[in-house]
XYZ file of C-alpha atoms in Angstrom:
215
model
C 21.039 58.485 47.213
C 20.209 60.551 50.273
C 18.009 63.638 50.108
C 20.905 65.751 51.392
C 23.247 64.523 48.643
C 20.581 65.074 45.986
C 20.063 68.617 47.249
C 23.803 69.273 47.157
C 24.106 67.997 43.580
C 21.131 70.109 42.518
C 22.644 73.207 44.127
C 25.986 72.642 42.382
C 24.226 72.108 39.050
C 22.250 75.313 39.518
C 25.414 77.234 40.352
C 27.143 75.831 37.262
C 24.213 76.790 35.034
C 24.105 80.292 36.493
C 27.834 80.765 35.923
C 27.560 79.458 32.373
C 24.643 81.790 31.646
C 26.561 84.797 32.952
C 29.664 84.173 30.835
C 29.638 86.273 27.673
C 31.447 85.362 24.475
C 32.977 87.495 21.758
C 31.314 86.751 18.442
C 28.145 85.534 20.120
C 27.109 88.186 22.620
C 29.210 91.038 21.287
C 31.678 91.857 18.531
C 34.808 93.981 18.563
C 34.922 97.000 16.285
C 38.097 97.327 14.249
C 39.304 99.982 14.217
C 37.952 101.131 17.563
C 36.533 104.652 17.664
C 37.668 107.335 20.133
C 35.242 107.894 22.994
C 34.057 111.449 23.652
C 34.256 111.104 27.434
C 36.709 109.870 30.064
C 33.904 107.764 31.489
C 32.951 104.398 30.023
C 30.927 105.543 27.039
C 27.811 103.659 25.981
C 26.151 104.678 22.724
C 22.717 103.459 21.721
C 21.940 103.770 18.023
C 18.152 103.747 17.640
C 15.207 105.105 15.734
C 11.731 105.584 17.082
C 9.918 103.534 14.420
C 12.036 100.446 15.251
C 9.970 97.934 17.262
C 13.107 96.321 18.713
C 14.259 99.757 19.904
C 10.865 100.209 21.565
C 11.292 96.937 23.454
C 14.878 97.707 24.470
C 13.748 101.149 25.638
C 11.615 99.421 28.257
C 14.765 97.831 29.721
C 17.266 100.609 29.061
C 15.271 103.471 30.599
C 15.274 101.997 34.137
C 18.874 100.834 33.665
C 19.890 104.423 32.870
C 18.400 105.682 36.133
C 20.659 103.339 38.107
C 23.730 103.115 35.879
C 27.190 103.325 37.499
C 28.682 106.773 38.059
C 31.629 105.982 35.778
C 29.345 105.281 32.800
C 27.919 107.813 30.347
C 24.995 106.856 28.097
C 24.414 108.747 24.844
C 21.576 108.164 22.395
C 22.283 108.492 18.679
C 19.358 108.537 16.230
C 20.186 106.176 13.379
C 19.380 107.904 10.094
C 19.472 105.202 7.429
C 17.181 107.043 5.009
C 15.593 110.464 4.579
C 12.190 109.372 5.935
C 13.765 108.699 9.350
C 15.307 112.151 9.697
C 12.213 114.034 11.010
C 12.087 111.942 14.191
C 15.861 112.179 14.570
C 15.478 115.963 14.446
C 12.657 115.626 16.961
C 14.943 113.819 19.398
C 17.662 116.468 19.159
C 15.199 119.383 19.243
C 13.529 118.075 22.400
C 16.927 117.343 23.928
C 18.033 120.928 23.292
C 14.844 122.172 24.976
C 15.323 119.921 28.006
C 12.139 118.014 27.139
C 13.419 114.675 25.854
C 13.090 112.783 29.139
C 9.531 114.046 29.413
C 8.533 112.903 25.912
C 10.871 110.039 24.992
C 8.530 107.317 26.229
C 5.495 109.161 24.852
C 6.998 109.124 21.350
C 7.606 105.376 21.469
C 4.107 104.768 22.838
C 2.474 106.985 20.223
C 4.193 105.193 17.348
C 4.061 101.564 18.515
C 0.945 101.439 20.691
C -1.310 104.148 19.279
C -0.024 103.766 15.687
C 0.385 107.532 15.303
C 1.784 108.836 12.029
C 4.644 111.110 13.068
C 6.639 111.498 9.893
C 6.840 115.240 9.229
C 7.231 118.513 11.104
C 3.508 119.338 11.057
C 2.362 116.070 12.633
C 5.265 115.955 15.079
C 4.911 119.570 16.213
C 1.176 119.022 16.776
C 1.985 115.949 18.865
C 4.607 117.613 21.071
C 2.346 120.659 21.489
C -0.374 118.336 22.799
C 2.159 117.273 25.446
C 2.804 120.836 26.611
C 5.785 121.781 24.436
C 5.759 125.254 22.889
C 5.100 124.632 19.198
C 6.964 127.697 17.894
C 10.042 127.018 20.019
C 10.062 123.386 18.930
C 9.818 124.284 15.231
C 12.628 126.811 15.622
C 14.882 124.257 17.319
C 13.935 121.557 14.781
C 15.258 123.664 11.891
C 18.186 125.272 13.710
C 21.856 125.222 12.749
C 22.617 123.377 15.991
C 20.265 120.528 15.112
C 21.594 120.434 11.540
C 25.073 119.935 13.001
C 23.876 117.160 15.304
C 22.168 115.394 12.412
C 25.409 115.542 10.410
C 27.320 114.210 13.414
C 24.859 111.325 13.863
C 25.247 110.337 10.209
C 29.023 110.445 10.603
C 28.877 108.190 13.673
C 26.717 105.669 11.821
C 29.398 105.432 9.132
C 32.311 105.363 11.590
C 30.755 102.611 13.690
C 29.476 100.740 10.615
C 25.958 100.581 12.051
C 23.617 98.525 9.870
C 20.727 97.828 12.245
C 19.051 98.952 15.435
C 19.098 98.885 18.334
C 22.874 98.706 18.604
C 24.869 99.409 21.755
C 28.548 100.335 21.522
C 30.697 100.365 24.649
C 33.949 102.309 24.914
C 34.092 102.834 21.142
C 34.900 99.167 20.650
C 32.408 96.573 21.873
C 29.236 96.202 19.792
C 26.070 94.598 21.184
C 23.184 93.977 18.794
C 20.618 91.360 17.821
C 19.855 90.241 21.388
C 16.622 90.163 23.342
C 16.290 93.244 25.582
C 17.051 91.479 28.875
C 20.048 89.719 27.317
C 21.321 92.984 25.845
C 21.283 94.597 29.295
C 23.007 91.575 30.845
C 25.753 91.644 28.218
C 26.032 95.429 28.529
C 26.704 95.116 32.251
C 29.314 92.413 31.678
C 31.089 94.390 28.957
C 31.167 97.494 31.161
C 32.753 95.411 33.923
C 35.286 94.050 31.432
C 36.182 97.562 30.251
C 36.452 98.837 33.810
C 38.839 96.028 34.782
C 41.047 96.846 31.808
C 41.479 100.500 32.782
C 44.195 101.849 35.091
C 42.987 102.404 38.635
C 42.010 106.005 39.387
C 43.123 107.814 42.580
C 39.590 107.294 43.917
C 39.827 103.556 43.238
C 43.197 103.372 44.998
C 41.790 105.254 47.987
C 38.887 102.804 48.256
C 41.307 99.863 48.149
C 43.225 101.118 51.211
């Protein structure tokens, strides 16, 4: 067999493997939620259910954070703290309190690092408020937000979403209120997420902007 023919066969085999790898399958890479839940945005909604103490969430965070910076304009990513038990609630409140103060992007990675790398014990308001204060957040303002009616409402909403979406583990990604991605390695989760978003986009009616681009 000639070198040229061998090279051609190898190239075709590589292309086949790449195509096979890219194909996602219902039941393997994602499941379909029944009944589907209404999305809160006209964009393609992506929800991530997480909690800071979850090591798998920490690893996915390393992939999802850069993905978020470059995500398509027609996609909206929302983080939902998963509150499976009372001991998780303080850090869920922390997420929402920092979000309300405009500080979550500044401290999100620091919280994961503190818990999983530095083994910090951040399980109550005192320890958490001391931690965020050490990162430049006003301690009194944080404590006020942490215990506010607004945060209480967001905690109740998060618990409701966990029930509605039947979330039993983290991290879990839900796309368009219907497609559930969980139990995958971080890089695979992002790959499947991109494919599911493309699938959802193709199934939607073309917008005026899309029609204009097609002309």
